[in-house]
Coordinates of C-alpha atoms and ligand atoms in Angstrom, one line a residue:
X1 CA -4.2 10.6 -22.0
X2 CA -5.8 7.2 -21.3
X3 CA -6.7 6.2 -17.8
X4 CA -5.7 2.3 -17.2
X5 CA -8.2 0.3 -15.6
X6 CA -6.8 -2.8 -14.1
X7 CA -9.3 -5.3 -14.4
X8 CA -7.6 -8.7 -13.7
X9 CA -8.9 -11.1 -11.2
X10 CA -6.0 -11.5 -8.9
X11 CA -6.0 -7.8 -8.8
X12 CA -10.3 -7.5 -8.2
X13 CA -9.8 -10.5 -5.4
X14 CA -7.1 -9.0 -3.4
X15 CA -8.5 -4.6 -3.5
X16 CA -11.8 -7.1 -1.7
X17 CA -9.7 -8.6 0.9
X18 CA -8.2 -4.8 1.7
X19 CA -12.1 -3.0 1.5
X20 CA -12.8 -5.4 4.2
X21 CA -13.0 -3.2 7.8
X22 CA -12.4 -6.9 9.3
X23 CA -8.6 -7.2 7.5
X24 CA -5.5 -6.0 9.5
X25 CA -2.5 -3.6 9.5
X26 CA -0.5 -6.4 8.4
X27 CA -2.4 -7.7 5.9
X28 CA -3.9 -4.8 3.9
X29 CA 0.2 -3.9 3.7
X30 CA 0.6 -7.4 2.3
X31 CA -2.0 -7.6 -0.3
X32 CA -0.9 -3.2 -1.1
X33 CA 2.7 -4.9 -2.0
X34 CA 1.2 -7.1 -4.3
X35 CA -1.0 -5.1 -5.8
X36 CA 1.1 -2.9 -7.3
X37 CA 3.4 -5.4 -8.0
X38 CA 0.9 -7.0 -10.2
X39 CA -0.2 -3.3 -11.1
X40 CA 3.7 -3.2 -12.2
X41 CA 3.1 -5.4 -14.7
X42 CA 0.2 -3.6 -16.8
X43 CA 2.1 -0.8 -15.7
X44 CA 5.4 -1.2 -17.6
X45 CA 3.5 -3.2 -20.8
X46 CA 5.1 -0.8 -23.3
X47 CA 8.6 -0.6 -21.6
X48 CA 10.6 -0.7 -25.6
X49 CA 13.2 -3.4 -25.7
X50 CA 15.9 -4.3 -27.2
X51 CA 18.1 -7.0 -28.6
X52 CA 21.4 -8.5 -27.7
X53 CA 23.9 -11.2 -28.6
X54 CA 23.3 -14.1 -25.6
X55 CA 24.8 -18.0 -25.8
X56 CA 22.1 -19.8 -24.3
X57 CA 23.6 -23.7 -23.5
X58 CA 22.2 -24.5 -27.1
X59 CA 23.0 -22.1 -29.5
X60 CA 23.8 -18.0 -29.6
X61 CA 21.0 -16.0 -29.9
X62 CA 19.3 -12.4 -30.4
X63 CA 17.9 -11.6 -26.9
X64 CA 15.1 -9.2 -26.1
X65 CA 16.3 -7.0 -22.5
X66 CA 14.7 -3.8 -21.6
X67 CA 16.4 -1.2 -23.1
X68 CA 17.5 1.2 -20.2
X69 CA 13.7 2.6 -19.3
X70 CA 15.0 4.9 -16.6
X71 CA 12.3 4.8 -13.2
X72 CA 11.8 7.0 -10.3
X73 CA 9.2 5.8 -8.2
X74 CA 7.4 8.8 -6.7
X75 CA 5.3 8.1 -3.2
X76 CA 3.5 10.2 -1.9
X77 CA 3.7 10.0 1.7
X78 CA 2.3 8.5 3.9
X79 CA 0.8 6.1 1.9
X80 CA 2.4 5.7 -1.3
X81 CA 4.7 4.9 0.3
X82 CA 2.7 1.0 0.7
X83 CA 3.1 0.5 -2.9
X84 CA 6.9 1.0 -3.0
X85 CA 7.9 -2.1 -2.2
X86 CA 5.8 -3.9 -4.8
X87 CA 6.9 -1.6 -7.4
X88 CA 10.9 -2.0 -7.1
X89 CA 10.6 -5.8 -6.7
X90 CA 9.5 -5.7 -10.0
X91 CA 12.3 -2.5 -11.0
X92 CA 15.2 -2.9 -8.8
X93 CA 16.9 -0.6 -10.8
X94 CA 14.8 1.7 -10.4
X95 CA 15.2 5.5 -8.1
X96 CA 12.6 6.7 -5.3
X97 CA 12.1 10.0 -4.6
X98 CA 9.4 11.5 -2.0
X99 CA 6.5 13.8 -2.3
X100 CA 5.2 14.9 1.5
X101 CA 1.4 16.2 1.3
X102 CA -1.5 15.6 3.8
X103 CA -5.4 16.8 3.2
X104 CA -6.1 19.2 5.5
X105 CA -8.9 17.9 7.7
X106 CA -11.7 20.7 7.4
X107 CA -10.6 21.9 3.7
X108 CA -9.2 18.8 2.2
X109 CA -7.0 21.2 0.6
X110 CA -3.7 19.4 0.7
X111 CA -1.0 20.8 2.5
X112 CA 3.1 20.6 1.2
X113 CA 6.0 19.6 3.5
X114 CA 8.7 17.3 1.8
X115 CA 10.6 17.1 -2.0
X116 CA 13.4 15.4 -1.9
X117 CA 13.8 14.0 -5.8
X118 CA 17.1 11.5 -7.0
X119 CA 19.1 12.9 -9.8
X120 CA 18.2 12.7 -13.4
X121 CA 14.6 14.5 -15.1
X122 CA 14.3 12.6 -17.6
X123 CA 13.0 9.3 -15.6
X124 CA 10.2 8.6 -15.9
X125 CA 7.8 8.9 -13.1
X126 CA 5.3 6.0 -11.2
X127 CA 3.5 8.4 -9.0
X128 CA 1.9 6.4 -6.2
X129 CA -0.9 7.1 -3.5
X130 CA -3.3 4.1 -3.4
X131 CA -6.4 7.1 -2.6
X132 CA -7.2 9.9 -5.2
X133 CA -10.1 11.1 -3.9
X134 CA -10.7 14.9 -4.9
X135 CA -7.9 14.7 -6.9
X136 CA -5.7 18.1 -5.0
X137 CA -2.8 15.7 -3.7
X138 CA -2.0 14.3 -7.0
X139 CA -2.0 17.5 -9.1
X140 CA -0.4 19.1 -6.8
X141 CA 2.2 16.4 -6.7
X142 CA 2.1 16.2 -10.7
X143 CA 2.5 20.4 -10.6
X144 CA 5.8 20.0 -8.3
X145 CA 7.1 17.4 -10.6
X146 CA 6.6 19.1 -13.6
X147 CA 8.1 22.5 -12.6
X148 CA 11.1 20.6 -11.2
X149 CA 11.7 19.6 -15.1
X150 CA 10.1 15.9 -15.1
X151 CA 8.5 15.7 -18.5
X152 CA 7.1 11.9 -18.1
X153 CA 4.8 10.7 -15.0
X154 CA 2.8 8.1 -15.1
X155 CA -0.5 8.2 -11.8
X156 CA -0.2 4.6 -9.8
X157 CA -3.5 4.6 -7.6
X158 CA -5.2 1.8 -6.3
X159 CA -9.2 3.2 -5.9
X160 CA -10.3 6.5 -7.7
X161 CA -13.4 8.3 -7.2
X162 CA -14.5 9.9 -11.1
X163 CA -14.1 13.2 -9.7
X164 CA -10.2 12.7 -8.7
X165 CA -9.4 11.2 -12.6
X166 CA -11.8 14.4 -13.4
X167 CA -9.3 16.2 -12.1
X168 CA -6.1 14.9 -13.0
X169 CA -7.4 14.6 -16.7
X170 CA -8.6 18.5 -16.6
X171 CA -5.1 19.6 -15.3
X172 CA -3.0 17.0 -16.7
X173 CA -4.1 15.7 -19.4
X174 CA -0.4 14.2 -20.5
X175 CA -0.8 11.9 -17.7
X176 CA -1.9 8.2 -18.0
X177 CA -3.4 7.2 -14.8
X178 CA -3.6 3.9 -13.3
X179 CA -5.5 2.4 -11.3
X180 CA -7.4 -1.1 -10.3
X181 CA -10.8 0.4 -9.2
X182 CA -13.1 3.7 -10.0
X183 CA -15.3 3.9 -7.3
X184 CA -18.7 5.5 -7.4
X185 CA -17.3 8.7 -5.7
X186 CA -17.3 10.6 -2.4
X187 CA -18.6 11.0 0.8
X188 CA -19.5 14.7 2.2
X189 CA -16.1 14.4 4.0
X190 CA -14.2 13.8 0.5
X191 CA -13.5 10.0 1.1
X192 CA -14.0 7.4 -1.8
X193 CA -17.2 6.2 -1.7
X194 CA -16.9 2.7 -1.4
X195 CA -13.7 3.4 -1.1
X196 CA -11.8 1.3 1.8
X197 CA -11.4 4.1 4.1
X198 CA -7.8 6.0 5.5
X199 CA -5.1 4.1 3.3
X200 CA -2.6 5.3 6.2
X201 CA -4.1 5.0 8.8
X202 CA -4.2 1.2 7.1
X203 CA -0.6 0.8 6.6
X204 CA 0.1 1.8 9.6
X205 CA -2.0 0.9 12.5
X206 CA -2.8 5.1 13.0
X207 CA -6.0 5.6 14.8
Ligands
PRP301 C1 -5.0 10.9 1.3 C2 -4.0 9.8 0.3 C3 -4.1 11.7 -0.5 C4 -5.0 12.1 -0.1 C5 -6.2 12.2 -1.3 O1 -3.7 11.0 2.6 O2 -3.2 9.1 1.2 O3 -2.5 11.8 -0.6 O4 -5.8 12.0 0.8 O5 -7.2 12.6 -1.1 P1 -7.3 13.7 -2.3 O6 -7.6 13.2 -3.6 O7 -9.0 14.3 -2.2 O8 -6.0 15.3 -2.6 P2 -4.1 11.8 3.7 O9 -4.3 13.4 3.4 O10 -4.9 11.3 4.2 O11 -2.4 11.8 4.1 P3 -1.8 10.1 4.6 O12 -1.0 9.9 3.3 O13 0.0 11.2 5.6 O14 -2.6 9.7 6.0
URA302 N1 -7.8 9.7 1.7 C1 -8.3 7.8 1.7 O1 -6.7 7.8 2.7 N2 -9.1 8.0 1.6 C2 -9.9 8.3 1.4 O2 -11.6 7.8 1.1 C3 -10.1 9.6 1.0 C4 -8.9 10.3 0.9

């Protein structure tokens, strides 16, 4: 499936401010939600429309409305939480699930600790995590969602490495990936370069 890189100037400008190590926690959080909302505009571009009869103050018309696309936004804890508010502003009736995973500091392998989803396996899942580094966390989260019966999943990240994208495309070719930037690669500790550092720490002010 497709890799979508959202290169809108507003997204790119805000991302550059986020990358700057001098940017405060407060500003970082604010920008992440703003970018998530802007990305949401592109992520929902193919949502089908239906037509309903309404009356404007001047005349009746057949008016386009979203055709009941049911969405569940699923942040990968912790950092994925930073994108939820931006997306729910666009889709206020979306449900929210949670997947808890952290990367083991030594091995960089994902460690699972929490899974909670609302009812409705037919829903389109928007799986959020700002960072797609080795791809281990995203692939585990997608595998868990699929094992639970979800068939329609889109992965929404801010910054990715080529290795992370390749891993998701290899293990989950049916999942569309949405990014604000495809970065250069990973360092020896599997941090994205140039990246923006540890997203969770920058969102929550831990460290
Ligand atoms: C970060 C990030 C992703 C993961 C990406 O989470 O938010 O979930 O690492 O790395 P990967 O692609 O190599 O798996 P982290 O483990 O730091 O947890 P946190 O969000 O709780 O800080
Ligand atoms: N997790 C992060 O928060 N940042 C990275 O660069 C890699 C993994």
